[in-house]
mmCIF file of C-alpha atoms (C1' of nucleotides) in Angstrom:
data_model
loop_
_atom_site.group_PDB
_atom_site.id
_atom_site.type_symbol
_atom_site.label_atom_id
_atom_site.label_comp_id
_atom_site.label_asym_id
_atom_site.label_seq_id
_atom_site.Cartn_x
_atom_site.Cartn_y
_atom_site.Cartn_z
ATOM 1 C CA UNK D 1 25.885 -42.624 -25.163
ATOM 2 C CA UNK D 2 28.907 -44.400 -22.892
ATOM 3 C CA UNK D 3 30.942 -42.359 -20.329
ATOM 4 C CA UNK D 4 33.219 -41.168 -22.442
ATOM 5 C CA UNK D 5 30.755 -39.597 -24.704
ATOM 6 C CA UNK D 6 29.019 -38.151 -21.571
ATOM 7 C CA UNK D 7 32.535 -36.357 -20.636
ATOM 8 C CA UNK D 8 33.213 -34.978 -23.917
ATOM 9 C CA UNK D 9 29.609 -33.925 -24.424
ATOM 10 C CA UNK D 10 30.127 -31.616 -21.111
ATOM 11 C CA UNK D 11 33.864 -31.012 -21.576
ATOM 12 C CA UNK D 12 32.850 -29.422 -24.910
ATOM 13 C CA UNK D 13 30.353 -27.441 -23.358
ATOM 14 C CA UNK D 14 32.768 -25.733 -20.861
ATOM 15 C CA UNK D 15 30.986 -28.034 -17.730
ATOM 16 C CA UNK D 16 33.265 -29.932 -15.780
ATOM 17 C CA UNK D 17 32.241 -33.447 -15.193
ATOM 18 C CA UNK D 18 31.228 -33.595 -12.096
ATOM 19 C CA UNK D 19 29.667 -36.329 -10.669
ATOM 20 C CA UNK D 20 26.229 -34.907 -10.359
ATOM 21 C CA UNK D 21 26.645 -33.694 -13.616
ATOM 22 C CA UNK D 22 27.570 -36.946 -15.324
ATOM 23 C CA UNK D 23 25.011 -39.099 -13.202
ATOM 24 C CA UNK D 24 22.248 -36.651 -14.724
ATOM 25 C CA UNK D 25 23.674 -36.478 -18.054
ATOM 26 C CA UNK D 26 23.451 -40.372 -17.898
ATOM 27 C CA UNK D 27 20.004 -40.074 -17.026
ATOM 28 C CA UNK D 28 18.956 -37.866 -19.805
ATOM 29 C CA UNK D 29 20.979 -38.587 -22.557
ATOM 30 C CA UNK D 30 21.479 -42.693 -22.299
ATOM 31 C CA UNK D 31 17.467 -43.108 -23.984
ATOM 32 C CA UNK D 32 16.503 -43.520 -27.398
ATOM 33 C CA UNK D 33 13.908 -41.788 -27.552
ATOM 34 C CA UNK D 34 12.801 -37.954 -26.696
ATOM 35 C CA UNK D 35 12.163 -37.237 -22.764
ATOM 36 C CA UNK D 36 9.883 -34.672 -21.363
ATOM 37 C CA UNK D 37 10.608 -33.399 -18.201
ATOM 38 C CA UNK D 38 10.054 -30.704 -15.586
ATOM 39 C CA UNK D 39 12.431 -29.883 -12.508
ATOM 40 C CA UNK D 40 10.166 -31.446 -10.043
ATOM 41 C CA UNK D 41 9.813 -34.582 -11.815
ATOM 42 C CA UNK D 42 13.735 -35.321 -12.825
ATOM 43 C CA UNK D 43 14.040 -34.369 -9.014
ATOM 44 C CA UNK D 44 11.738 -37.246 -8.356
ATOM 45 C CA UNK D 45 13.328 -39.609 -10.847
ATOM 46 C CA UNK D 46 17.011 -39.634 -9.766
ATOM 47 C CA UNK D 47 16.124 -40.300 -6.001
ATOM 48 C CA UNK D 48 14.477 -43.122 -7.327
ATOM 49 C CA UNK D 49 16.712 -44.017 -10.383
ATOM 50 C CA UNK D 50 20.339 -43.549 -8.179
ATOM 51 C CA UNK D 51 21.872 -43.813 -5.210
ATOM 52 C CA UNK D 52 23.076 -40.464 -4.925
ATOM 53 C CA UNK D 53 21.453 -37.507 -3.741
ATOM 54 C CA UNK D 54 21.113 -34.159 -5.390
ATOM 55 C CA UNK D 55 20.439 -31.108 -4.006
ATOM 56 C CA UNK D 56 17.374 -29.673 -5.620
ATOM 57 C CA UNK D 57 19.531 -26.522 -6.627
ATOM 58 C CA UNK D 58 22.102 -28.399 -8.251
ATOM 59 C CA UNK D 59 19.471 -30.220 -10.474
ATOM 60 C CA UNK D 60 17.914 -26.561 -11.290
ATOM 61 C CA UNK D 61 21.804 -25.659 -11.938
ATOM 62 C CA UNK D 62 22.427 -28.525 -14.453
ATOM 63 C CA UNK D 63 19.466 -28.541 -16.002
ATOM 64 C CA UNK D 64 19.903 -24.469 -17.350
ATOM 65 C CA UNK D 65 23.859 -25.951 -18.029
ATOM 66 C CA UNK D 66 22.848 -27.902 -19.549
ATOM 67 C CA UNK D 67 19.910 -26.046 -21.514
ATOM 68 C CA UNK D 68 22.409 -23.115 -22.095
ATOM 69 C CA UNK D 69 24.810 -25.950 -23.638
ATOM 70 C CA UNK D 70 22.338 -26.665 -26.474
ATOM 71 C CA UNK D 71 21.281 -29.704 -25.154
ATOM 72 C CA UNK D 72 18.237 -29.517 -23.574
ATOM 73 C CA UNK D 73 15.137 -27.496 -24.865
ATOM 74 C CA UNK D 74 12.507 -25.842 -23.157
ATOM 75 C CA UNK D 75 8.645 -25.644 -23.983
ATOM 76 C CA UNK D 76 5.876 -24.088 -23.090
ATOM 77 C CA UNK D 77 3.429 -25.372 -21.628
ATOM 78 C CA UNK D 78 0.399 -23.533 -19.778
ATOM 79 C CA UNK D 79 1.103 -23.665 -16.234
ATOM 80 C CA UNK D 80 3.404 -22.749 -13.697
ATOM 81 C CA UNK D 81 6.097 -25.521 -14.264
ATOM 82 C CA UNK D 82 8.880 -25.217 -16.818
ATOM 83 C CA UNK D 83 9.069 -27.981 -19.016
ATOM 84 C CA UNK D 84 12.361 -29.129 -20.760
ATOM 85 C CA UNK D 85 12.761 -31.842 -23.888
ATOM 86 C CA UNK D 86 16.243 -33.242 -24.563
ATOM 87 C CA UNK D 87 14.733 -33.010 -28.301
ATOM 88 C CA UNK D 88 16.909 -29.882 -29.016
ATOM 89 C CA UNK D 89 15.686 -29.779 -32.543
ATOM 90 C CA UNK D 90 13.173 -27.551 -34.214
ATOM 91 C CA UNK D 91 9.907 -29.649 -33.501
ATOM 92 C CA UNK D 92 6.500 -29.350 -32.109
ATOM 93 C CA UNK D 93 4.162 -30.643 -29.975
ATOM 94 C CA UNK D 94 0.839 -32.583 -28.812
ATOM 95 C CA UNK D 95 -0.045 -31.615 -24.798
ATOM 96 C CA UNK D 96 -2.846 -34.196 -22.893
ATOM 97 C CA UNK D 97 -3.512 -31.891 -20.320
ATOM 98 C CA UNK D 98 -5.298 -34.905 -18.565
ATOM 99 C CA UNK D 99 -2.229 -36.533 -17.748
ATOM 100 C CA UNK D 100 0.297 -33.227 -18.458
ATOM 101 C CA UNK D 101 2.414 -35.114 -21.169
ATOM 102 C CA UNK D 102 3.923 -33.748 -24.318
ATOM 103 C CA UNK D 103 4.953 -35.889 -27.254
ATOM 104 C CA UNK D 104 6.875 -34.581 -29.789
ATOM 105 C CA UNK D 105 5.336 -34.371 -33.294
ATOM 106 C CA UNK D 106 8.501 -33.671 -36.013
ATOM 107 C CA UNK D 107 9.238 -30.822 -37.730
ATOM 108 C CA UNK D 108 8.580 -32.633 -41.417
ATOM 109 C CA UNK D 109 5.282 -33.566 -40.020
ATOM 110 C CA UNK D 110 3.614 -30.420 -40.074
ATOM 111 C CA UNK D 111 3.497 -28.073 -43.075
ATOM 112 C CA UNK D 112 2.281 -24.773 -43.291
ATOM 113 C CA UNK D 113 1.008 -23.755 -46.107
ATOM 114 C CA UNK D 114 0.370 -20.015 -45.337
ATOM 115 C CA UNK D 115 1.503 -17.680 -42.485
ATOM 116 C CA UNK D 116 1.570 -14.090 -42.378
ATOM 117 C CA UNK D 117 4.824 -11.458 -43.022
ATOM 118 C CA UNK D 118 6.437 -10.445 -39.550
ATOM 119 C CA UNK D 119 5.931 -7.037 -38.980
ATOM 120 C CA UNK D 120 7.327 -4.391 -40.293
ATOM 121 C CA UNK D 121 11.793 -4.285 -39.415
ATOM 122 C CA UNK D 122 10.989 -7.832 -37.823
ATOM 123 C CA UNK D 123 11.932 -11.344 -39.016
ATOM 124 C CA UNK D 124 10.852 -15.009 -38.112
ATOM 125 C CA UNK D 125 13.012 -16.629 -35.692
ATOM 126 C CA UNK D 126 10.867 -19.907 -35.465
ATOM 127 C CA UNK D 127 7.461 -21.315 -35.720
ATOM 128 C CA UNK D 128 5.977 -23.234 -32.766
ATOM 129 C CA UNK D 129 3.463 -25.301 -33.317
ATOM 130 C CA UNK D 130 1.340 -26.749 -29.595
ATOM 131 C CA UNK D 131 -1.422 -28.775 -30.423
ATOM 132 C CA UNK D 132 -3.686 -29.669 -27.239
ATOM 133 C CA UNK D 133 -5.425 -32.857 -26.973
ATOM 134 C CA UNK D 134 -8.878 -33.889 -25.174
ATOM 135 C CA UNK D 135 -10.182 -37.360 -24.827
ATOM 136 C CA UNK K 1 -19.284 -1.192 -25.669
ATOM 137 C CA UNK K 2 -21.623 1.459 -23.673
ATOM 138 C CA UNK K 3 -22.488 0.885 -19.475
ATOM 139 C CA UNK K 4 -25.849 -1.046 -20.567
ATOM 140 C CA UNK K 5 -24.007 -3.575 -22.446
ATOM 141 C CA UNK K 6 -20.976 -3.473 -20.397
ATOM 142 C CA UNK K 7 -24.241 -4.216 -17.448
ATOM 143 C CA UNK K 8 -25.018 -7.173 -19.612
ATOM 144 C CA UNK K 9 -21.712 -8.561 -20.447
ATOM 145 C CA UNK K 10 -21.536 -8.981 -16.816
ATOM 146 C CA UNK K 11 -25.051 -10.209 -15.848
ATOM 147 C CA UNK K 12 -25.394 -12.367 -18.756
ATOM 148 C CA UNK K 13 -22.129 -14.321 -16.916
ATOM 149 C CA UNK K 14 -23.337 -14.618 -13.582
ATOM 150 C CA UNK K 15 -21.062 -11.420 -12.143
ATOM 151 C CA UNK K 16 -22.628 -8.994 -10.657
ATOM 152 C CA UNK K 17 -21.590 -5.374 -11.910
ATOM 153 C CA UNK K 18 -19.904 -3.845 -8.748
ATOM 154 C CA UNK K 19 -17.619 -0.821 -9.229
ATOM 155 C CA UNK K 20 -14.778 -2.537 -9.827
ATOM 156 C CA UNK K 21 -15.986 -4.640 -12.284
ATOM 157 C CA UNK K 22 -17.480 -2.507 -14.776
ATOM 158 C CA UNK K 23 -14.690 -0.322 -14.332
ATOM 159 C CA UNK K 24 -12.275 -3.182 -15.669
ATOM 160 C CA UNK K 25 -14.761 -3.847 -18.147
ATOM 161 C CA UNK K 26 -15.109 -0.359 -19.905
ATOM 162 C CA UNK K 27 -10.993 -0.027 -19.869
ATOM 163 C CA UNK K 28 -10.396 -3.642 -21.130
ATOM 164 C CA UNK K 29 -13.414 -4.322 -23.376
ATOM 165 C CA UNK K 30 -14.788 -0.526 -24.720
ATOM 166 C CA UNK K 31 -11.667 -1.065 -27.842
ATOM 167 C CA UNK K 32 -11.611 -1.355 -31.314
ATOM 168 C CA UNK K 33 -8.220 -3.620 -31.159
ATOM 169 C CA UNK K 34 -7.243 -6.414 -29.073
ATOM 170 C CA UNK K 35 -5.505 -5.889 -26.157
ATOM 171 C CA UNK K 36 -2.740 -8.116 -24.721
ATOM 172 C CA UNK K 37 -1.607 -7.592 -20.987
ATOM 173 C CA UNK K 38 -0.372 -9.343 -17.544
ATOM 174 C CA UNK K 39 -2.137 -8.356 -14.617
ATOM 175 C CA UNK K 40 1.221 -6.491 -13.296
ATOM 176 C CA UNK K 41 0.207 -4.426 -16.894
ATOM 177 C CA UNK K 42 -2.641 -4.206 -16.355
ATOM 178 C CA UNK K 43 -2.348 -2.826 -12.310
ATOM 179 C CA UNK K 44 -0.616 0.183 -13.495
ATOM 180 C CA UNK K 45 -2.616 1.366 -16.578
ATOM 181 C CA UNK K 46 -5.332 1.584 -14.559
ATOM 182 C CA UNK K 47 -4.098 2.988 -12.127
ATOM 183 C CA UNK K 48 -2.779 5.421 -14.626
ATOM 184 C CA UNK K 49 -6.082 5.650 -16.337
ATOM 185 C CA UNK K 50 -8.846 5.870 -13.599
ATOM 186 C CA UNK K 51 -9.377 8.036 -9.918
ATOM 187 C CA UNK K 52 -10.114 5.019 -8.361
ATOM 188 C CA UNK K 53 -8.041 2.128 -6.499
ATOM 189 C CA UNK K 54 -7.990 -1.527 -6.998
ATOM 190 C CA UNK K 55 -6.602 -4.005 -4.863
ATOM 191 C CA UNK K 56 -4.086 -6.361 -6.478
ATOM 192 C CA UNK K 57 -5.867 -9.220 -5.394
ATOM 193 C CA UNK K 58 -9.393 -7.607 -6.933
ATOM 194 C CA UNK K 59 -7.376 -7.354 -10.428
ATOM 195 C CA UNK K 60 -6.647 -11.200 -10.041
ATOM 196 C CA UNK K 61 -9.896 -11.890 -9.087
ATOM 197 C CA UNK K 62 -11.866 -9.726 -12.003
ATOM 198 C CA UNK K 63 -9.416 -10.615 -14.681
ATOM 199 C CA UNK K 64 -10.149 -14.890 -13.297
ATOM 200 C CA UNK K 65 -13.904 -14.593 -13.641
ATOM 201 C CA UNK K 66 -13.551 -12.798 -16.664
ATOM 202 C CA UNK K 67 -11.727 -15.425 -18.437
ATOM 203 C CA UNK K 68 -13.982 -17.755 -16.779
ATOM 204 C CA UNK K 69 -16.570 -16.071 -18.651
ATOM 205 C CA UNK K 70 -15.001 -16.754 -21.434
ATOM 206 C CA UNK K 71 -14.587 -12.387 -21.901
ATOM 207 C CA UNK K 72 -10.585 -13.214 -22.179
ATOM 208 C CA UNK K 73 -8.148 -15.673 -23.357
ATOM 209 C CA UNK K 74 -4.655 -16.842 -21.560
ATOM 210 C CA UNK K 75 -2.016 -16.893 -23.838
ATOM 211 C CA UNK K 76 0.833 -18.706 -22.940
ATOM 212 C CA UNK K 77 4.249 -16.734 -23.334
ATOM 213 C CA UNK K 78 7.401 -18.133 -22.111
ATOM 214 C CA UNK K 79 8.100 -16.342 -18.578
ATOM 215 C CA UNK K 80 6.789 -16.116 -15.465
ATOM 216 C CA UNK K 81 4.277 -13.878 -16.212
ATOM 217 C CA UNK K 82 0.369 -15.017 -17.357
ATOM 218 C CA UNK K 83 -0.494 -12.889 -20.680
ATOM 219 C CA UNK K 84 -4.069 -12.435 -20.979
ATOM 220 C CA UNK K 85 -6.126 -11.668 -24.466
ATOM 221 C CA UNK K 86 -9.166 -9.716 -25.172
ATOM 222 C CA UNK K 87 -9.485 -12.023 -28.798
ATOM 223 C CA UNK K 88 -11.296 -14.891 -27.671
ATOM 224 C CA UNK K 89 -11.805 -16.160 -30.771
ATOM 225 C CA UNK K 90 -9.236 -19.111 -32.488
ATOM 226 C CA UNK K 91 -6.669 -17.170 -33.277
ATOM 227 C CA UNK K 92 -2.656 -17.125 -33.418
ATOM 228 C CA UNK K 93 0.425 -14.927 -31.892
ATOM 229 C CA UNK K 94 3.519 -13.517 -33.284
ATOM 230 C CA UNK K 95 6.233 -12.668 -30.293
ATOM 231 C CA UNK K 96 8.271 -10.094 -29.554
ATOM 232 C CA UNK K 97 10.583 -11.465 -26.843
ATOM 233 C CA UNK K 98 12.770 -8.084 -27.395
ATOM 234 C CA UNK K 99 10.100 -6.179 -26.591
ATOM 235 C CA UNK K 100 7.519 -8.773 -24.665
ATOM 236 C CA UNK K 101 5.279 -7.981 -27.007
ATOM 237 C CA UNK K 102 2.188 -10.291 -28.447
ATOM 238 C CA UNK K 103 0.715 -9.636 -31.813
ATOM 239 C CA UNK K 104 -2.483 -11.499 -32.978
ATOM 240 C CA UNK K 105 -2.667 -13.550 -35.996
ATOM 241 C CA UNK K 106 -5.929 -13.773 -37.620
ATOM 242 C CA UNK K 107 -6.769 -17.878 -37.687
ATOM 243 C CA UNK K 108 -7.767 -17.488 -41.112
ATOM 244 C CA UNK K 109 -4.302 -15.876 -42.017
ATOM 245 C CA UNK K 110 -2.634 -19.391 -41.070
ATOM 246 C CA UNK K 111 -2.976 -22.493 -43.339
ATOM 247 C CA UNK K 112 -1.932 -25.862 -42.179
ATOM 248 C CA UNK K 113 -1.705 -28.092 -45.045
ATOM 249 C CA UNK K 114 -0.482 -31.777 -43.101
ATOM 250 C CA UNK K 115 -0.613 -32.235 -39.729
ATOM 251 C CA UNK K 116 -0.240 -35.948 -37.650
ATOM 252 C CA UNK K 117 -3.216 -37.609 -36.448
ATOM 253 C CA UNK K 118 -3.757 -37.431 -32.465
ATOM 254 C CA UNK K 119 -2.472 -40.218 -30.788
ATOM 255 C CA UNK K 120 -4.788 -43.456 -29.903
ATOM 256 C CA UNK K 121 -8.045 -42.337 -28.279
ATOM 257 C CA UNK K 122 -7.047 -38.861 -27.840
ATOM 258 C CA UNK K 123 -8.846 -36.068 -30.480
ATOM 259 C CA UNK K 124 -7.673 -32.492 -31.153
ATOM 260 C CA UNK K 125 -8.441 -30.189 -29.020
ATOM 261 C CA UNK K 126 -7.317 -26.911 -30.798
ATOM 262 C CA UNK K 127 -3.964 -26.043 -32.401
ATOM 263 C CA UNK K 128 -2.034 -22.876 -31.217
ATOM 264 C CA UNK K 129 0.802 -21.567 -33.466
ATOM 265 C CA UNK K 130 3.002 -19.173 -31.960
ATOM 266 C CA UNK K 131 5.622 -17.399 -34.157
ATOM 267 C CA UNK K 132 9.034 -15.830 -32.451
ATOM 268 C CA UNK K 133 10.652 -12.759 -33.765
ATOM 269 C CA UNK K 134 13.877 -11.461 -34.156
ATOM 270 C CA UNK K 135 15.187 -7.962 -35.123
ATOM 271 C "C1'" DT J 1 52.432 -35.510 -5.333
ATOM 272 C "C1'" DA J 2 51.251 -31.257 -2.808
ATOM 273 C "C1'" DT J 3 49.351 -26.914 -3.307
ATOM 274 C "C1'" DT J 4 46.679 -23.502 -5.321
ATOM 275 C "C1'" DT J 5 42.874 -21.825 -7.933
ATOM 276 C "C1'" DA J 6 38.672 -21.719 -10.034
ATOM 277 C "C1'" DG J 7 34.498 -23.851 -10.587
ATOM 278 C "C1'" DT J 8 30.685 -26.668 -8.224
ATOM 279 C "C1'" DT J 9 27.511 -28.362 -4.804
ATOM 280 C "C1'" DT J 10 24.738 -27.637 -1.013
ATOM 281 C "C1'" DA J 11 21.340 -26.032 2.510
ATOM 282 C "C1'" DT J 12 18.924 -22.371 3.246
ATOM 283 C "C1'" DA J 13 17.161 -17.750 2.496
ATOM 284 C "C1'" DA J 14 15.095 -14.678 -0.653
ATOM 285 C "C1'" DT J 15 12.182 -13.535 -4.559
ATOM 286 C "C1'" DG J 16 8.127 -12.762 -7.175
ATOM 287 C "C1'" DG J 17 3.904 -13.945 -9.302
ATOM 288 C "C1'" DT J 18 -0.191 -15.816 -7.804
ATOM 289 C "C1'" DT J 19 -3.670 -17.610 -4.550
ATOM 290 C "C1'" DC J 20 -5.779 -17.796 0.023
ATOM 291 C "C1'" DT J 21 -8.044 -15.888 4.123
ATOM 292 C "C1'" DA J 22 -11.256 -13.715 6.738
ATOM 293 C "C1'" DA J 23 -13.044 -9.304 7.947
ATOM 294 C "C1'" DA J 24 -15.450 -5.313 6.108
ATOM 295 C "C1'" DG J 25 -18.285 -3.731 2.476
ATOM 296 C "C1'" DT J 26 -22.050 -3.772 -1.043
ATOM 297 C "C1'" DA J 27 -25.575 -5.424 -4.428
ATOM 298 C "C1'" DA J 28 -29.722 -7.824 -4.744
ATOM 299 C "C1'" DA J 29 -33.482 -10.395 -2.726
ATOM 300 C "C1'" DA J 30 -36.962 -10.801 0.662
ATOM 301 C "C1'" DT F 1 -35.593 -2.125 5.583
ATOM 302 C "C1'" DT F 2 -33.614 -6.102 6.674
ATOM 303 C "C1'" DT F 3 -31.397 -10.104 5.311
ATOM 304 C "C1'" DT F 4 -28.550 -12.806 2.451
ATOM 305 C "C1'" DA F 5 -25.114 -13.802 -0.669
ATOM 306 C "C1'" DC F 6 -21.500 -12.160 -3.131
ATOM 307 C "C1'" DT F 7 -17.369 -9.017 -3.529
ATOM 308 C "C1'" DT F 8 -13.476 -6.318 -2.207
ATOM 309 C "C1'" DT F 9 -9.569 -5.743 0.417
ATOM 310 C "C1'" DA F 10 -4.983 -6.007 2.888
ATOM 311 C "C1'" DG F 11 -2.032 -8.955 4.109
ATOM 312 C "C1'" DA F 12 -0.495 -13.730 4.810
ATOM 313 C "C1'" DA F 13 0.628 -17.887 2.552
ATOM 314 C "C1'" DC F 14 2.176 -20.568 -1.303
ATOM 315 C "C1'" DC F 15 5.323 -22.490 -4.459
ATOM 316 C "C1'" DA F 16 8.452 -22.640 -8.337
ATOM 317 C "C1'" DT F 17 12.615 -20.671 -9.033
ATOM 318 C "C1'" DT F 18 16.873 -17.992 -8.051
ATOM 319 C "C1'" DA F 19 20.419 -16.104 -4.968
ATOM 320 C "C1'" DT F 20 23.805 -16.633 -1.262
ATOM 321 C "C1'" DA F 21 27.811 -17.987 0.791
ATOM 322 C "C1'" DA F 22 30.182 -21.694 2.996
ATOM 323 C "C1'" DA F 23 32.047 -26.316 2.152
ATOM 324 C "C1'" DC F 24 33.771 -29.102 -1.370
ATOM 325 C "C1'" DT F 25 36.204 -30.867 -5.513
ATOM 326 C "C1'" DA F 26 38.214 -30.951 -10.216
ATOM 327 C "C1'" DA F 27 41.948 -29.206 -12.683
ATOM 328 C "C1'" DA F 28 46.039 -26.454 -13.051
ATOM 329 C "C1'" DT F 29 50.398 -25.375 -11.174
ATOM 330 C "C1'" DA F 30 54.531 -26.072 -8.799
#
DNA sequence: TATTTAGTTTATAATGGTTCTAAAGTAAAA
DNA sequence: TTTTACTTTAGAACCATTATAAACTAAATA
């Protein structure tokens, strides 16, 4: 994803490109694979990754911009961090909670073969599947 | 669940049965259905429910060793809030985020027919589905 | 291009759930 | 009954996150 893409992806979204913004849209988005991430850790990333500095608030701003965009995820993870994914498709997850990593496990490669009716006036929005791994 | 084995629960896990304690005990555990709650929740129905007073910090501390003990389960809810579970068996969760509610979903009531293999030298630990609702 | 306007960044304060502290209280052991 | 170890308590501290409001900057307007 080149600079232009990066300003149309946030142009589209109604977020000016900003510098901060691009510079962490760069950082997210430029990878080829899935990234895991919480606020605390991008935080420590980009001082080490750039040259500019980001207030802590701003990256806490962009990063529910950017989640509010569609283009980040978030996921749940037991704890007291918020974890984000800029996987914004309908996947799951493995969690090491030795070393606090998630990897993403596609939707296609978990099938469910039964699950229960929602309750009664309620539908299914989405099924989440966490699996937790131990050594 | 009567005081004797309400004693027990709580001897038999290293707690000694003070006031407080049992008094948690009989309101969370002396139910025919599971009971899902926060410890905010959990602060006002009993003060709601009993004459006597609990300190915040006591509810913390009760509700910790109990799930310790292995009495409760966490359940982890998107939010800031920790949801705790009198099911302690493998089960599931249906969602209510209009209503914060948690349903339980009977492990036997789920069927996963494929599922990927752990990554290298890790093993599978457990596997939580959670299942959002909408109206 | 200069000016205005609306949105953004920033440092810092505030918030809120949770944990810590240490003094007072209580159950169990001696 | 005395001692010991554990527990409760009120309030302080903690820490991730959100709010605030002043300084800044991108984009629109003239």
């Amino acid at each position: 994803m080149n600079k232009i893409d990066i300003f149309k992806k946030l142009r589209s979204s109604g977020l000016r490109p900003t510098k901060q913004r691009v510079e962490i849209a760069k950082f997210l988005f430029e990878r080829d694979k899935t990234f895991h991430f919480t606020v605390e850790s991008l935080d420590k990333l980009l001082s080490k990754k750039t040259t500019s500095k980001f207030a802590l608030a701003t990256i806490y701003n962009t990063v529910h911009a950017f989640k509010n965009a569609g283009h980040l995820s978030e996921v749940e993870v037991r704890g007291k961090k918020t974890y984000f994914d800029t996987n914004v498709t309908n996947h799951h997850h493995f969690y090491d909670s030795e070393t606090s990593e998630l990897i993403d496990i596609d939707e296609n490669e978990i099938i469910i073969q039964k699950i229960p009716k929602a309750p009664n006036g309620k539908k299914i929005k989405n099924v989440e599947v966490f699996i937790n791994l131990k050594n």
